[in-house]
Short mmCIF file of C-alpha atoms in Angstrom, two decimals:
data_model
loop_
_atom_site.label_atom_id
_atom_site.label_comp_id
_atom_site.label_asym_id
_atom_site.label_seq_id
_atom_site.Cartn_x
_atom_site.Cartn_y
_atom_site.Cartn_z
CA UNK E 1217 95.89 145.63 -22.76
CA UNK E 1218 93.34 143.39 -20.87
CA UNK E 1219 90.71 141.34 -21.84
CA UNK E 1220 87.67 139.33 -20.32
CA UNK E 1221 86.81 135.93 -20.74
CA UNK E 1222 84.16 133.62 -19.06
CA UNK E 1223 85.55 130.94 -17.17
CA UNK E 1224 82.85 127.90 -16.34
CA UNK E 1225 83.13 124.52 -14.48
CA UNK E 1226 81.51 121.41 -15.84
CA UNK E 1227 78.81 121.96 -13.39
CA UNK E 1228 77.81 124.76 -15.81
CA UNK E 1229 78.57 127.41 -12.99
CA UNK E 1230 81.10 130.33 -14.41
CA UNK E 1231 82.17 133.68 -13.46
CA UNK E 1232 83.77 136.47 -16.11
CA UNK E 1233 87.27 136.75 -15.08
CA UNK E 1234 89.79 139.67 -16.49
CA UNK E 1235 93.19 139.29 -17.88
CA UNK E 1236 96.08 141.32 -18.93
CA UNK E 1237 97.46 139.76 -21.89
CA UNK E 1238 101.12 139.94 -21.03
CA UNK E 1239 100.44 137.93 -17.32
CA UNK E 1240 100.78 134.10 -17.01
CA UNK E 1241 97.91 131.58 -17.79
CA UNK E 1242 98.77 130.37 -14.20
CA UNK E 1243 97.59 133.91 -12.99
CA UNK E 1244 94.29 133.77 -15.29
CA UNK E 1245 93.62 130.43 -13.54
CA UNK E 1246 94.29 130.96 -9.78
CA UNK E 1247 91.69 134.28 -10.18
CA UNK E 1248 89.55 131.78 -11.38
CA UNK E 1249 90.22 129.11 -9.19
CA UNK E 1250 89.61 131.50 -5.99
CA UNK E 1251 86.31 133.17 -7.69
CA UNK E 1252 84.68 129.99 -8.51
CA UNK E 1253 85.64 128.57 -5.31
CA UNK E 1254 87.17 125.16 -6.12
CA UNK E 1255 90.89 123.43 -5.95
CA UNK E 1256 93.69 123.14 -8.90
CA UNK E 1257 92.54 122.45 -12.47
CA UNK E 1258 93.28 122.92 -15.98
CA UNK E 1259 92.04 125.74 -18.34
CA UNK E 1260 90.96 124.45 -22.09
CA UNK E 1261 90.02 126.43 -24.05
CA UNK E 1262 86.77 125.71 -27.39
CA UNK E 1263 89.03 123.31 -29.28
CA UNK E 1264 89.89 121.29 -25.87
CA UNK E 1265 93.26 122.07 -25.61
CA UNK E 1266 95.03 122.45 -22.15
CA UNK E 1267 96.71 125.73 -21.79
CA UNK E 1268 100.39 126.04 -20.58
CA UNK E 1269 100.02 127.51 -17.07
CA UNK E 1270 103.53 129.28 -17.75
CA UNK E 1271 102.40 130.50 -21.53
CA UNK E 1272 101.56 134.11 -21.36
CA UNK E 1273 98.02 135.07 -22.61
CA UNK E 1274 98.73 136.42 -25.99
CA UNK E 1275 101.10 133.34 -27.07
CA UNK E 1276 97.88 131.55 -25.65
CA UNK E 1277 95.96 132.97 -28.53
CA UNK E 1278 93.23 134.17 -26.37
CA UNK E 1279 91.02 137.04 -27.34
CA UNK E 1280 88.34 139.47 -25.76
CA UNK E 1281 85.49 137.14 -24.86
CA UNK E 1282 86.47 133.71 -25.10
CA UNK E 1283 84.95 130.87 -22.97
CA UNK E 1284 87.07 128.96 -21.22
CA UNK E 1285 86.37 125.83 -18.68
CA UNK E 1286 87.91 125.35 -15.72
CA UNK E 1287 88.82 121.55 -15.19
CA UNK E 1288 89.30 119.68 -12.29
CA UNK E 1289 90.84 116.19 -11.84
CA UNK E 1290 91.59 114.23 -9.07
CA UNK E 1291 94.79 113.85 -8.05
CA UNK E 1292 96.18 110.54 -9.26
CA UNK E 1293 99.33 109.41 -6.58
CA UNK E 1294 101.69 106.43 -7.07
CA UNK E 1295 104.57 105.59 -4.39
CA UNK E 1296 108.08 103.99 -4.11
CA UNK E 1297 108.66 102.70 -0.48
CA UNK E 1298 109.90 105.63 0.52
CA UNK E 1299 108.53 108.56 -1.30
CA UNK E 1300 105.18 109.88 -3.06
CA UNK E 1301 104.62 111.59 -5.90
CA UNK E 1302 101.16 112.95 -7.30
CA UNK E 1303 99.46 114.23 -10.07
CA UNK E 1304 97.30 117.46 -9.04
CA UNK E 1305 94.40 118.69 -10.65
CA UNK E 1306 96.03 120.97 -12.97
CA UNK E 1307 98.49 118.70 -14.21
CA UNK E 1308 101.59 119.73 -12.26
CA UNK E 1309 103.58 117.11 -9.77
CA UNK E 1310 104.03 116.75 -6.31
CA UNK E 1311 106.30 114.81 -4.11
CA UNK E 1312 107.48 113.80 -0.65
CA UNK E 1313 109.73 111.46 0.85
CA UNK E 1314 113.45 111.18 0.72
CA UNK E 1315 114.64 112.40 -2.23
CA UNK E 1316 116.79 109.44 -3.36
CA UNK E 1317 113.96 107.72 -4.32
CA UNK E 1318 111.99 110.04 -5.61
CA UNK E 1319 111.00 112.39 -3.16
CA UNK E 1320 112.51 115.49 -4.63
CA UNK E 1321 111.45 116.50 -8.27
CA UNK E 1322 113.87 119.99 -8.01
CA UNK E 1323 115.74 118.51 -10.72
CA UNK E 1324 113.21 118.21 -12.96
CA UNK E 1325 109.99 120.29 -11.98
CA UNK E 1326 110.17 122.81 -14.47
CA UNK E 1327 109.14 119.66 -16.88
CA UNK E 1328 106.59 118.35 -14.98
CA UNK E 1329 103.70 120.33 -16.32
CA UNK E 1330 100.31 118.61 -17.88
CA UNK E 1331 101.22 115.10 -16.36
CA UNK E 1332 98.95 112.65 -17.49
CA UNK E 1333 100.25 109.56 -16.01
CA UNK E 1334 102.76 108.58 -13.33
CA UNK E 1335 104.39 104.92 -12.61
CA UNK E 1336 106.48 104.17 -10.04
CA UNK E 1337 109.59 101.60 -9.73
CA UNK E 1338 111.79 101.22 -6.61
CA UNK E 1339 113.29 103.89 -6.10
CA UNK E 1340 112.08 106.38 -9.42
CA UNK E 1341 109.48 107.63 -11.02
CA UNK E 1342 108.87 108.21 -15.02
CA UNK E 1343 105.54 110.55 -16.13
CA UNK E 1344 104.16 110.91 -19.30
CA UNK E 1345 103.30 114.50 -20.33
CA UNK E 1346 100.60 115.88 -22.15
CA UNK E 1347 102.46 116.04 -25.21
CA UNK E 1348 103.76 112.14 -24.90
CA UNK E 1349 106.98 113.13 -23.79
CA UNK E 1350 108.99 111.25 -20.69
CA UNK E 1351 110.26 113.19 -17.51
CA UNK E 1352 112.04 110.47 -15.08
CA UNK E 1353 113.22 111.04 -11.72
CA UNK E 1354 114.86 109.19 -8.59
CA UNK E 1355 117.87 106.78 -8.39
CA UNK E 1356 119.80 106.58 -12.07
CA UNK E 1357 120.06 102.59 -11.19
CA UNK E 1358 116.06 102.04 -10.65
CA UNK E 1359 115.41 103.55 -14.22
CA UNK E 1360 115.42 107.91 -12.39
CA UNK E 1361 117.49 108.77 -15.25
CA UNK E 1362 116.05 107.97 -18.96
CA UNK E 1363 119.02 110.10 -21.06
CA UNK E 1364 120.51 106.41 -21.98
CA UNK E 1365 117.56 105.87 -23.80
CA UNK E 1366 116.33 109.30 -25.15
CA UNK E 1367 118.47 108.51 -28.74
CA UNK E 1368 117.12 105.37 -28.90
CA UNK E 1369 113.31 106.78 -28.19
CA UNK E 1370 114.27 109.58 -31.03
CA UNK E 1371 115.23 107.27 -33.78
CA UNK E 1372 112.24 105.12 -32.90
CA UNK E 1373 110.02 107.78 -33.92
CA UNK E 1374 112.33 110.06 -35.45
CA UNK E 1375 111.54 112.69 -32.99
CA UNK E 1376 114.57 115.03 -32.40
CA UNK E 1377 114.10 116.86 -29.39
CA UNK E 1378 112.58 114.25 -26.34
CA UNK E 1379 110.77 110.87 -25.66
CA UNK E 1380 107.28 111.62 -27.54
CA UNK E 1381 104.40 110.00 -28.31
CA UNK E 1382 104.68 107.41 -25.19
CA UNK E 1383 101.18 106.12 -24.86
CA UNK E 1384 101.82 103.82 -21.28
CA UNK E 1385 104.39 102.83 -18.68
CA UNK E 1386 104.82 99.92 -16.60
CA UNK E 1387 107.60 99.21 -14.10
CA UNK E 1388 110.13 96.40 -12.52
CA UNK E 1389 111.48 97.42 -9.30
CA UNK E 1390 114.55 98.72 -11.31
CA UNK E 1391 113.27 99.32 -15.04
CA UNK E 1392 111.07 101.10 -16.69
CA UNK E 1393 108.96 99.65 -20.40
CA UNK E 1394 107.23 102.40 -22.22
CA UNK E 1395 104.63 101.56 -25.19
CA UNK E 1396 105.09 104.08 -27.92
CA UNK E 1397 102.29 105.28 -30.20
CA UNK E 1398 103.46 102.63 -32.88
CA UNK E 1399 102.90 99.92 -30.19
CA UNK E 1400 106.78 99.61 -29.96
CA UNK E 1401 108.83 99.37 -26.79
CA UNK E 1402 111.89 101.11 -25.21
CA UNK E 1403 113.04 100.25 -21.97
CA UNK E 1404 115.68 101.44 -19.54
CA UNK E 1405 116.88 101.11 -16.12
CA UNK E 1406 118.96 98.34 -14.60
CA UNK E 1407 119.62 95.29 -17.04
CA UNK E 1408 118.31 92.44 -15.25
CA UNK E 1409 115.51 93.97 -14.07
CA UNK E 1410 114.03 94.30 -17.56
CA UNK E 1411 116.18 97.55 -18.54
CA UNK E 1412 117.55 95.85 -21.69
CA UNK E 1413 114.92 94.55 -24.23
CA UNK E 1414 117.64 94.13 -27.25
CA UNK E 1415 117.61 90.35 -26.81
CA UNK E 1416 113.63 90.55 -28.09
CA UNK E 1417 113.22 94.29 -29.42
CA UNK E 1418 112.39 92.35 -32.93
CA UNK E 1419 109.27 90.78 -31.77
CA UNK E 1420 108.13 93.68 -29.86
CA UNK E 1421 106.17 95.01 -32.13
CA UNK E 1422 102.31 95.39 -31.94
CA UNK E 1423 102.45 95.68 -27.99
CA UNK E 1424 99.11 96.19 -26.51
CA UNK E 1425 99.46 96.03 -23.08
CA UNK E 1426 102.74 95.29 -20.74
CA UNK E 1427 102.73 93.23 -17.47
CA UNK E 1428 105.21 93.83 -14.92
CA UNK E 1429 106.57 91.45 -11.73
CA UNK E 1430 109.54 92.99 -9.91
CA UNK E 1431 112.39 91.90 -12.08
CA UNK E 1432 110.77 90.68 -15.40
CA UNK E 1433 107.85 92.00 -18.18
CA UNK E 1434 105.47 90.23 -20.05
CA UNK E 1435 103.88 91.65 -23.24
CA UNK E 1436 100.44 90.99 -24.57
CA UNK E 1437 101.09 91.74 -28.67
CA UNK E 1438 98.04 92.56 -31.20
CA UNK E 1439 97.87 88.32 -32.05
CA UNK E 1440 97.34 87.82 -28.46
CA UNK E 1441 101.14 85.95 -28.03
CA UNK E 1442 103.72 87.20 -25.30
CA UNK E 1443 107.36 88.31 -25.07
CA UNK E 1444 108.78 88.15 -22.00
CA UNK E 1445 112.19 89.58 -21.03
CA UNK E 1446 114.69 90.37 -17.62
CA UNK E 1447 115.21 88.28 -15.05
CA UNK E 1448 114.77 84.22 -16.56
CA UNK E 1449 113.61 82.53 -13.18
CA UNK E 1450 111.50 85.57 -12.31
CA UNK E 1451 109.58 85.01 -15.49
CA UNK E 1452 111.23 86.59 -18.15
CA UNK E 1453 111.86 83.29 -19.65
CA UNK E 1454 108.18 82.07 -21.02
CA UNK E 1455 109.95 79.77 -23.52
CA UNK E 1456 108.61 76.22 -21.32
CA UNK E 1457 104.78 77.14 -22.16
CA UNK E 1458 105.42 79.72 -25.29
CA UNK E 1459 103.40 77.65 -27.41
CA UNK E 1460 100.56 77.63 -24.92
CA UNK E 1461 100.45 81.41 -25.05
CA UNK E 1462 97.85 81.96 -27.61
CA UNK E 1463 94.78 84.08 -27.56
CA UNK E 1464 96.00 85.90 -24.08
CA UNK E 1465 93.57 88.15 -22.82
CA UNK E 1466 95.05 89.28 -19.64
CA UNK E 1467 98.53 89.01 -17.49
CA UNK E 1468 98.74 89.09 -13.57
CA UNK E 1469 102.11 89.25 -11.73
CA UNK E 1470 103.25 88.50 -8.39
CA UNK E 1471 107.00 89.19 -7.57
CA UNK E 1472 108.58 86.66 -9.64
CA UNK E 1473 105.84 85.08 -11.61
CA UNK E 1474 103.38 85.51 -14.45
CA UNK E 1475 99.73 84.25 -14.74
CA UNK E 1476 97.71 84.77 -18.05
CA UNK E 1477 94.26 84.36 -18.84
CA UNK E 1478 93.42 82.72 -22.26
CA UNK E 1479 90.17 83.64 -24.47
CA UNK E 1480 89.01 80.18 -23.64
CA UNK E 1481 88.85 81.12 -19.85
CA UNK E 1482 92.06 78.66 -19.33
CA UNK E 1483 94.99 79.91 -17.00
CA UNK E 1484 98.36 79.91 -18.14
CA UNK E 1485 101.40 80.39 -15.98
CA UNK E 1486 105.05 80.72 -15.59
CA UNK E 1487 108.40 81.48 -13.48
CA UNK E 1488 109.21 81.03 -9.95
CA UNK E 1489 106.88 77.87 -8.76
CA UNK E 1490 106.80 78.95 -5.06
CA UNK E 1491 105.27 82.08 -5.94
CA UNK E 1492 102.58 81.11 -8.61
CA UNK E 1493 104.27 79.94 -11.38
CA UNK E 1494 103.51 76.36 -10.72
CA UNK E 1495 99.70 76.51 -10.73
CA UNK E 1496 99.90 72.01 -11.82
CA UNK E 1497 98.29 71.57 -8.74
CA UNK E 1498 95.16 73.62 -9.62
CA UNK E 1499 95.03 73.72 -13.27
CA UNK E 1500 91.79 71.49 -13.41
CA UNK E 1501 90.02 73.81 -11.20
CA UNK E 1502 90.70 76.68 -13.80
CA UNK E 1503 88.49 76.83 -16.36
CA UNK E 1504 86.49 79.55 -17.34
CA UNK E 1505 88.41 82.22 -15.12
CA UNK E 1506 87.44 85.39 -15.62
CA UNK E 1507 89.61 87.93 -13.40
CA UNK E 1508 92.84 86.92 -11.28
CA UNK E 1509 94.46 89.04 -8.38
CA UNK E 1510 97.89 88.83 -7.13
CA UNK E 1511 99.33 89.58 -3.95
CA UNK E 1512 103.44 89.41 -4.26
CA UNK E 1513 103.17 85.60 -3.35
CA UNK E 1514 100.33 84.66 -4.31
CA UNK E 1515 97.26 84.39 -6.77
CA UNK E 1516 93.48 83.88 -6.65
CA UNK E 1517 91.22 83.93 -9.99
CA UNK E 1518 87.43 84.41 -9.90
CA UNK E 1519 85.81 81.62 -12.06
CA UNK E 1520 82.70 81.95 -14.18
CA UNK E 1521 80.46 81.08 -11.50
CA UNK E 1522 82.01 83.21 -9.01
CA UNK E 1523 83.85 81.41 -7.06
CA UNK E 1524 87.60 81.29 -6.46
CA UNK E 1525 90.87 79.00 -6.88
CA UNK E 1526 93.84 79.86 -5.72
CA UNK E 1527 97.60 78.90 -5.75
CA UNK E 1528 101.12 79.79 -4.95
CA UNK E 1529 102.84 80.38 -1.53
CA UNK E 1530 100.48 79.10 1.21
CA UNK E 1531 101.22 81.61 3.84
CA UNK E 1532 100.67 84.53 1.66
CA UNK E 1533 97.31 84.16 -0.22
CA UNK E 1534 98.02 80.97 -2.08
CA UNK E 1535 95.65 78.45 0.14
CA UNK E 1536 92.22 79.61 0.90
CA UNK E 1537 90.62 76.50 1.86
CA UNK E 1538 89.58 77.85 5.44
CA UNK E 1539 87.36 80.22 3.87
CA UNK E 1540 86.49 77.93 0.77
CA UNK E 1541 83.22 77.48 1.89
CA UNK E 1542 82.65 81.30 2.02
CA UNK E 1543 83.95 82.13 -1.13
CA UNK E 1544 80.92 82.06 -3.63
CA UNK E 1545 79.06 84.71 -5.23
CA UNK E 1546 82.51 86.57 -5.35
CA UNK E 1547 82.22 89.71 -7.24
CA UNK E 1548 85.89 91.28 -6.94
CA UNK E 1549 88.66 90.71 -4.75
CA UNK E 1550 91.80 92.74 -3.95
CA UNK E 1551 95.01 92.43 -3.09
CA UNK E 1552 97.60 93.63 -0.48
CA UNK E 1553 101.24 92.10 -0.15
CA UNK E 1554 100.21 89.01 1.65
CA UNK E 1555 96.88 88.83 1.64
CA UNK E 1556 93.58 88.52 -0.10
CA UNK E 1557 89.86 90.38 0.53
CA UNK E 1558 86.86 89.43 -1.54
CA UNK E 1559 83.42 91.38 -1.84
CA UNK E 1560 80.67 88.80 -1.87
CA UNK E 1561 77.06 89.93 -3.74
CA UNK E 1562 75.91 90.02 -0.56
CA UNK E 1563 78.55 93.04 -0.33
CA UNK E 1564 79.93 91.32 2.89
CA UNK E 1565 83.58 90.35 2.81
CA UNK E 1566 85.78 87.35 2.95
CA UNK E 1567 90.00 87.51 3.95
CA UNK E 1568 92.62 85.18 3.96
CA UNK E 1569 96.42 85.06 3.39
CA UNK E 1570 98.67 86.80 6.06
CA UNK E 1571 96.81 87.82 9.29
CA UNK E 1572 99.67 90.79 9.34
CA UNK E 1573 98.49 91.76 6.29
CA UNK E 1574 94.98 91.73 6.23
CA UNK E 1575 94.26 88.21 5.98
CA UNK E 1576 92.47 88.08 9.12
CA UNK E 1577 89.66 91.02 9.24
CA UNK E 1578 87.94 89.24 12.20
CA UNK E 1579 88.64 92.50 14.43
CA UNK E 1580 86.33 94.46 12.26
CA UNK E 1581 83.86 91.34 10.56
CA UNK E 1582 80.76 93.48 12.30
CA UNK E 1583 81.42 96.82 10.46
CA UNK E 1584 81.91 95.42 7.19
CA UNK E 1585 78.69 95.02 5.09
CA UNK E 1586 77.08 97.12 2.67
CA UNK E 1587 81.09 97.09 1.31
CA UNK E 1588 81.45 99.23 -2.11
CA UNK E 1589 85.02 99.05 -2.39
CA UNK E 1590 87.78 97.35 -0.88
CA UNK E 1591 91.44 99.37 -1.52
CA UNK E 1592 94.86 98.14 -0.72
CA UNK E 1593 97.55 100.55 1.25
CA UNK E 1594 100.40 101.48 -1.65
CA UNK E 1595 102.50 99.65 1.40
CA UNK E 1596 100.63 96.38 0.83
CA UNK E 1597 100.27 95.98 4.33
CA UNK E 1598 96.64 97.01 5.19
CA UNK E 1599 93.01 97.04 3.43
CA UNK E 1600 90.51 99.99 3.60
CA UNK E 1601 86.72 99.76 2.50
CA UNK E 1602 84.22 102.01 1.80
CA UNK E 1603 80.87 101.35 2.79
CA UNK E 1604 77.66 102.44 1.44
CA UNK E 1605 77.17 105.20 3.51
CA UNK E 1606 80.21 106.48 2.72
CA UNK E 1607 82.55 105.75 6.13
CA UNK E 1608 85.74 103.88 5.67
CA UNK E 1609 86.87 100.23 7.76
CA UNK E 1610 90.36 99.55 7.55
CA UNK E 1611 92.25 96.54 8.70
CA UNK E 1612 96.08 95.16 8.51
CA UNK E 1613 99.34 96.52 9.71
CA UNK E 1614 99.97 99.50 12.18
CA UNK E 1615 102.17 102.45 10.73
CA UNK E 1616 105.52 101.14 12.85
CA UNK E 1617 105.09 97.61 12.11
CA UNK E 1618 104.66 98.46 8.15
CA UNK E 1619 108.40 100.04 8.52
CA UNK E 1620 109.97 97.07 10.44
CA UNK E 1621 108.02 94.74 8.12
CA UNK E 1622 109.04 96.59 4.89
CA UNK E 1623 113.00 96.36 5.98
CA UNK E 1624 113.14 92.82 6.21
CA UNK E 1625 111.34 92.01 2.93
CA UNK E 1626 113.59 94.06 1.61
CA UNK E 1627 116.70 92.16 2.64
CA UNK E 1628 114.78 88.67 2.04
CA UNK E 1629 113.92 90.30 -1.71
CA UNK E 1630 117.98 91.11 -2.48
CA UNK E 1631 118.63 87.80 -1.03
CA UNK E 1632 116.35 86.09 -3.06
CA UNK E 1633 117.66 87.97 -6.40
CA UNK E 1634 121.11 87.23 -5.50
CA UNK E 1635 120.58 83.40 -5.13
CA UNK E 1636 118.61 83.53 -8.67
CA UNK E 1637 121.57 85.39 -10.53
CA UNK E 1638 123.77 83.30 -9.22
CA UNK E 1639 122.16 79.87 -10.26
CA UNK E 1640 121.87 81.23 -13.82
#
């Protein structure tokens, strides 16, 4: 038995598409896809529910004249250092790379279906589905396999089946902190990196946001206080300005320490001092901050009247007093892994930090005005912005150099946790 049902776009174009009610949604949709002439979406039907590209058409409950739309989302991508994985328009995953960290979703692919959200840690990846269920992937020891945890996720909301009702994700480099629909949190993954919350799972109630660095978290609870937990001198230990933790707004991270801005404007920070969690040296500069940025060093808040104070390592971000006199009327700035880019109201733009990085734009100072946006590589070695016409400027690090670059920050990085674990 077939059927026909009109299939629109958003646009308000549609064609009338016919269906045999024993073939695939997926089928339906493709026959769509190629008559209107557009990419990979998502059929929802009157009531706006997604259909299961997989479902047949009679368990889809569709009948003889229904409207469907077709929708179309961009594809969302996040990225370890050495794989990608993104989110197409119709909800299914793709990914590249090598498939220890992440690059091959085999294992799991039959699961990814209606992804609404992908994060990313080392070497893994965790999405949350449609139905606010977990699918993980990747390297078991950067937080690729969740089945520790999926007990612990079932008591917490006496689900019996699978990690449901997760409303957000954030990552370490080797953990994973999910936010369930009663604001509590599970984690998993390595141990030090944040994996193991048990020390504070009490007080982790009423989470409404989470903050992650690369071996701690930091979350913002409905009061406005923080919990932190994982790695102590990374900033997992917030217990030296706890009591100054009131009222918290917002929480920036670079590698290994936290910065939070308070309802009064005032900036709060903690963990490693080199790398912005000493900000003594600033602190009566920031008042009335409205927006900070971090680079993995480094970190630079936009003040009330639009300018900009920054602290933390010198070399990557942390001293802008070169530019200093060029940084007012700042409206944004971003961030790559060593260096900073603002976007002045006069929709010029201002660098500084690592010239490697994109600290130093002075190559390509001519081309960049009329700047809309300013976007950092998921490398962190490079800047791209779009202009008003619409062409692109990029500046930073050359493909080869990114690799050799990325190697040795990697070996500096385990250095640097080994030294830490071993002085606590």
């Amino acid at each position: 038995m077939s059927i026909s049902l009109d299939i629109g776009l958003l646009s308000g174009k549609s064609v009338s598409v016919e269906a045999d009610m024993n073939e695939e949604v997926g089928a339906l949709k493709r026959r769509a896809e190629t008559a209107l002439g557009v990419g990979r979406g998502q059929l929802v039907d009157s009531s706006g529910r997604v259909l299961d590209a997989c479902a047949q058409i009679k368990r889809a409950r569709l009948q003889n004249g229904d409207s469907l739309v077709l929708h179309i989302g961009r594809a969302q991508i996040q990225a370890t250092p050495a794989s990608f994985a993104a989110i197409l328009g119709d909800g299914f995953v793709v990914a590249l790379g090598d498939p220890g960290h992440g690059g091959d979703t085999s294992v799991v692919q039959h699961q990814l279906r209606n992804v609404q959200q992908i994060q990313a840690s080392y070497s893994a990846f965790a999405a949350i589905l449609g139905d606010g269920s977990v699918v993980t992937w990747g390297d078991a020891d950067y937080g690729g396999d969740s089945c520790a945890v999926q007990e612990q996720l079932k008591n917490v909301q006496q689900i019996q089946d699978q990690l449901k009702n997760v409303q957000q994700i954030q990552a370490t480099s080797n953990a994973f902190a999910a936010i369930l629909a009663d604001r509590s949190v599970v984690t998993w993954g390595a141990a030090d990196f944040g994996g193991d919350s048990t020390a504070v799972r009490e007080v982790l109630k009423n989470v409404q946001q989470i903050q992650a660095c690369q071996s701690a978290f930091a979350a913002i609870l409905g009061d406005g206080s923080v919990v932190t937990w994982g790695s102590a001198c990374h900033g997992g230990d917030s217990s030296v300005v706890r009591d100054q933790l009131k009222n918290v707004q917002q929480i920036q991270a670079t590698c290994s320490a936290f910065a939070a801005i308070l309802a009064d404007g005032t900036v709060v920070t903690w963990g490693h001092d080199l790398n912005g969690g000493d900000s003594s040296d600033v602190q009566d500069q920031l008042k009335n901050a409205q927006q900070i940025q971090a680079t993995n060093y480094a970190f630079a808040a936009i003040l009330a009247d639009c300018s900009v104070v920054t602290w933390g390592d010198a070399c990557h971000g942390g001293d802008s007093s070169v530019v200093r006199d060029q940084l007012k009327n700042v409206q944004q700035i971003q961030a790559s892994h060593s260096a900073f880019a603002a976007i002045l109201d006069s929709r010029s733009v201002v660098t500084w930090g690592a010239a490697d990085f994109g600290g130093d734009s002075s190559v390509v100072r001519d081309q960049l005005k009329n700047v809309q946006q300013i976007q950092a590589s998921s490398s962190g070695f490079a800047f791209a912005a779009i202009l008003d016409d619409g062409s692109v400027v990029s500046w930073g690090k050359e493909r080869q150099e990114e690799e050799d670059e990325e190697e040795e920050e990697e070996d500096g990085e385990e250095d640097e946790w080994r030294v830490c674990t071993a002085r606590n």
